[in-house]
Short mmCIF file of N, CA and C and ligand atoms in Angstrom, two decimals:
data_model
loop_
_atom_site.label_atom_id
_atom_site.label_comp_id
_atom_site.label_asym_id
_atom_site.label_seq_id
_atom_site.Cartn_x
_atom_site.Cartn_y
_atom_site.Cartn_z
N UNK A 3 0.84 -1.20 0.00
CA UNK A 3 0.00 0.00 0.00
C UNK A 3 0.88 1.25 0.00
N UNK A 4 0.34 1.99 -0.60
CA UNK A 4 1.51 3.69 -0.52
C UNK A 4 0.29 4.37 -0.16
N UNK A 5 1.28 5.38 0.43
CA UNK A 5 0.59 7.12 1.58
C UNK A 5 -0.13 7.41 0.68
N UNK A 6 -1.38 7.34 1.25
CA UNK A 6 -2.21 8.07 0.10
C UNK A 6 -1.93 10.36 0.42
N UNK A 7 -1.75 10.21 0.75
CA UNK A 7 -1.41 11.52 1.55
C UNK A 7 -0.21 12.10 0.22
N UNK A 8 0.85 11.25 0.50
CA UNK A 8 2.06 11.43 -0.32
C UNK A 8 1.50 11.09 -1.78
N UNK A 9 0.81 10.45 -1.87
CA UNK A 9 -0.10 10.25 -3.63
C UNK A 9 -0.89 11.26 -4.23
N UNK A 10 -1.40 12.33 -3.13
CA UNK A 10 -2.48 13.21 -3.56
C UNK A 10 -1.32 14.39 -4.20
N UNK A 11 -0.27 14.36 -3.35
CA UNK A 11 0.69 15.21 -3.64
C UNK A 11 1.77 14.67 -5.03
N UNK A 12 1.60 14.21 -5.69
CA UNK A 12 1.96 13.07 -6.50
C UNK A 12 3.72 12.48 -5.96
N UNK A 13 3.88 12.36 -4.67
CA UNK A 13 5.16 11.21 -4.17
C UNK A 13 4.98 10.26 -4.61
N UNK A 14 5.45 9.09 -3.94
CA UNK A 14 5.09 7.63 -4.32
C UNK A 14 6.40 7.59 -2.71
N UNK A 15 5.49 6.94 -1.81
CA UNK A 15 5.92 6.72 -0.51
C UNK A 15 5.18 5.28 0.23
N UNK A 16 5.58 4.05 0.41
CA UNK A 16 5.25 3.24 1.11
C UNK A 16 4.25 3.35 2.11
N UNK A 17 3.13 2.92 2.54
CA UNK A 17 3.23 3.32 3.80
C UNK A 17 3.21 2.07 4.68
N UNK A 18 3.29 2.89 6.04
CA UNK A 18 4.01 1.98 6.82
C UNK A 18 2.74 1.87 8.00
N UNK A 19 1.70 2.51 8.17
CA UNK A 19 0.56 2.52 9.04
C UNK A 19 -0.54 2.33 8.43
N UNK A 20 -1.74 1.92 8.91
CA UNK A 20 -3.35 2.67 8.35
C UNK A 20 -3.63 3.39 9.47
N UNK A 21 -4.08 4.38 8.95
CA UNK A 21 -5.36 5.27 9.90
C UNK A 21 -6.42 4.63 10.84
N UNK A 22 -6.96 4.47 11.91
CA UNK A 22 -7.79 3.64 12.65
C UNK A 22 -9.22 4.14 12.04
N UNK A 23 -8.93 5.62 12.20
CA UNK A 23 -10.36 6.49 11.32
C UNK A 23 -10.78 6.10 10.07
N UNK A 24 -10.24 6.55 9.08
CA UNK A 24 -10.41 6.57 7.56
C UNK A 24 -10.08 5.40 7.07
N UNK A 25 -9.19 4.51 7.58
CA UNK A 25 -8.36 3.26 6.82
C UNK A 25 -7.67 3.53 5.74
N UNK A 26 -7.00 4.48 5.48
CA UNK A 26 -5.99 4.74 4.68
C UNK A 26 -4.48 4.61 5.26
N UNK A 27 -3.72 4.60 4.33
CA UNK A 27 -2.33 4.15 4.38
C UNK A 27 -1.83 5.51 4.45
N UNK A 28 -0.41 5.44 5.83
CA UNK A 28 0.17 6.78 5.74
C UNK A 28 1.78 5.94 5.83
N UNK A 29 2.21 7.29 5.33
CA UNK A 29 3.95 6.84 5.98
C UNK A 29 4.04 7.55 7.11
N UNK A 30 5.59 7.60 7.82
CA UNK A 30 5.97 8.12 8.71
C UNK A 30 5.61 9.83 9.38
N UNK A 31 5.72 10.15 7.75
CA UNK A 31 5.90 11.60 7.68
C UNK A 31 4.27 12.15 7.96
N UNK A 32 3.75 10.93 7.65
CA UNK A 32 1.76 11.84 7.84
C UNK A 32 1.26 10.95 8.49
N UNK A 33 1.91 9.98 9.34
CA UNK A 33 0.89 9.01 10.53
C UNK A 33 1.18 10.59 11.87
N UNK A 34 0.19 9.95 12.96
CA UNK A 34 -0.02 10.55 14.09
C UNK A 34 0.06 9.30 14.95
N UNK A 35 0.85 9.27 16.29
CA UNK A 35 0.31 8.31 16.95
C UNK A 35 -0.45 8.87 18.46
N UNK A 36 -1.44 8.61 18.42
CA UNK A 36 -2.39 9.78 19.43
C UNK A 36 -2.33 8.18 20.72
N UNK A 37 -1.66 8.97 21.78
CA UNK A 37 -1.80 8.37 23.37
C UNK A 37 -2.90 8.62 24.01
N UNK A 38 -3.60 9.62 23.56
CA UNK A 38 -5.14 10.07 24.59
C UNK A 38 -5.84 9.01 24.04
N UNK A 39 -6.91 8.59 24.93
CA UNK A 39 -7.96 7.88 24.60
C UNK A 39 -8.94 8.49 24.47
N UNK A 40 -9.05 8.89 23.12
CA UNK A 40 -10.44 9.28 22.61
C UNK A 40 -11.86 9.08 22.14
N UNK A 41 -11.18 7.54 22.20
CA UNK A 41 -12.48 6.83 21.44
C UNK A 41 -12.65 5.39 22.76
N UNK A 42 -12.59 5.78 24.17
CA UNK A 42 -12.87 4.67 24.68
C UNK A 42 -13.98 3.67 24.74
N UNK A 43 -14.88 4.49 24.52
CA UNK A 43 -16.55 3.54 24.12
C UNK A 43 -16.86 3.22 22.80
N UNK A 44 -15.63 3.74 22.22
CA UNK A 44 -16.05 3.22 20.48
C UNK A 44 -15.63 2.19 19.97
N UNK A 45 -13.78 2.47 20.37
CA UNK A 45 -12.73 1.70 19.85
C UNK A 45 -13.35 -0.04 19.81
N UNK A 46 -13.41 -0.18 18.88
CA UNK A 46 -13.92 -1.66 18.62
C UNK A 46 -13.09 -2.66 18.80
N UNK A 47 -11.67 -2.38 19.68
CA UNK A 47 -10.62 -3.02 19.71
C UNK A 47 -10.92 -4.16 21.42
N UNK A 48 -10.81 -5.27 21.82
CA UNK A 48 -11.01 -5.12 23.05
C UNK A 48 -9.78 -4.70 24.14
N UNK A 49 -10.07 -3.34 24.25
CA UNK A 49 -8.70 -3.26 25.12
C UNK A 49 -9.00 -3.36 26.46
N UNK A 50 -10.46 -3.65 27.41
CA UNK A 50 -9.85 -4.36 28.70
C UNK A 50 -9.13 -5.47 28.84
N UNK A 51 -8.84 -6.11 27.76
CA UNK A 51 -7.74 -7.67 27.70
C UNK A 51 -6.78 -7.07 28.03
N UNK A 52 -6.41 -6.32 27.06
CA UNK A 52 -4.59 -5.89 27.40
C UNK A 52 -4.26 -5.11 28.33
N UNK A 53 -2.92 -5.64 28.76
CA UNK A 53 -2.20 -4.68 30.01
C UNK A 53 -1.58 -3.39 29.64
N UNK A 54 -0.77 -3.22 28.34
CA UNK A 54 -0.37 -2.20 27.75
C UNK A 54 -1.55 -1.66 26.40
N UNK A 55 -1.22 -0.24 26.61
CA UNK A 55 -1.38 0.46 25.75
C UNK A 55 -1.94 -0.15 24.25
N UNK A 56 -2.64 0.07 23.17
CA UNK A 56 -2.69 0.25 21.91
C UNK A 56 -1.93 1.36 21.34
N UNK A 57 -1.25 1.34 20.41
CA UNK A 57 -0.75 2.56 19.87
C UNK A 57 -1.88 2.84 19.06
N UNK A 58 -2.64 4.26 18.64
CA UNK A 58 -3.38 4.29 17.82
C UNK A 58 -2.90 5.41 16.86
N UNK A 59 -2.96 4.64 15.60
CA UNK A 59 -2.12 5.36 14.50
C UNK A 59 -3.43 6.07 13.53
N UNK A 60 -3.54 7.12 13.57
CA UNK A 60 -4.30 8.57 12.99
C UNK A 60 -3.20 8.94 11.61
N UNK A 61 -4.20 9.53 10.72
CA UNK A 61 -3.17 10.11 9.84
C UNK A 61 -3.40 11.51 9.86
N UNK A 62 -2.45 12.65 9.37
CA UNK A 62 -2.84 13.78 10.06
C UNK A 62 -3.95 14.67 9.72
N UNK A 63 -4.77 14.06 8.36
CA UNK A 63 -5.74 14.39 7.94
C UNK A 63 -7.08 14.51 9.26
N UNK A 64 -7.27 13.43 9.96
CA UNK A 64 -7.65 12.81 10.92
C UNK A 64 -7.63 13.26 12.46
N UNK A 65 -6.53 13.19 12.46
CA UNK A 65 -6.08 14.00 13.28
C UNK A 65 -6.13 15.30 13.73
N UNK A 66 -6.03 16.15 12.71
CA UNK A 66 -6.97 17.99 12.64
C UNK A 66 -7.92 17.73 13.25
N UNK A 67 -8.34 16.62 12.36
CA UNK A 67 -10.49 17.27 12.73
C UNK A 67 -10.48 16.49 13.92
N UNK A 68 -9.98 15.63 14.60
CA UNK A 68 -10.37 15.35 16.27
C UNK A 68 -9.89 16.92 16.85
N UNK A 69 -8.69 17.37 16.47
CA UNK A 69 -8.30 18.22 17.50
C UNK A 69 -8.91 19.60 17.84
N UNK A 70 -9.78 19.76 16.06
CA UNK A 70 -10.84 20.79 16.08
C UNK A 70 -11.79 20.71 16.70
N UNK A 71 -12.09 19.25 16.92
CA UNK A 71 -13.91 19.44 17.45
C UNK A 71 -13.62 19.15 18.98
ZN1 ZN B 276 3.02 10.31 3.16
ZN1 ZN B 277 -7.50 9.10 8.68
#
C-alpha cells in the first residue's frame, strides 16, 4: 500500500501505518500516533484484555479534525 497523503501530492511513498479512522495508508511523515484515549466507548478493539497500551495510528488528515472538534 503507498501514503495516500504522499499520492495526492503526487510522491510515491510506502506506507508503513493505516489510519484507525479513515483506513488509509500513511507513511511516517503523515501518521499521528495519538496516546489520549479518545475513542474509549467506540474503539472496537477489546482493550480491557490488554495490560499495555494500543498505539493508535491517525493520519494527520484525521487527526486535525479530532483536535478541532
Ligand atoms: Zn506520506
Ligand atoms: Zn485518517
Amino acid at each position: 500500500m503507498k501514503c495516500y497523503i504522499c499520492a495526492e501530492q503526487g510522491k510515491d511513498s510506502d506506507a508503513v501505518a493505516i489510519c484507525i479512522v479513515c483506513g488509509m495508508g500513511v507513511c511516517m511523515e503523515h501518521l499521528v500516533r495519538e496516546e489520549v484515549e479518545l475513542w474509549r466507548g467506540d474503539y472496537p478493539f477489546p482493550a480491557k484484555k490488554l495490560k499495555k497500551p494500543v498505539p493508535r495510528i491517525l493520519c494527520v488528515i484525521c487527526h486535525e479534525a479530532y483536535e478541532e472538534g
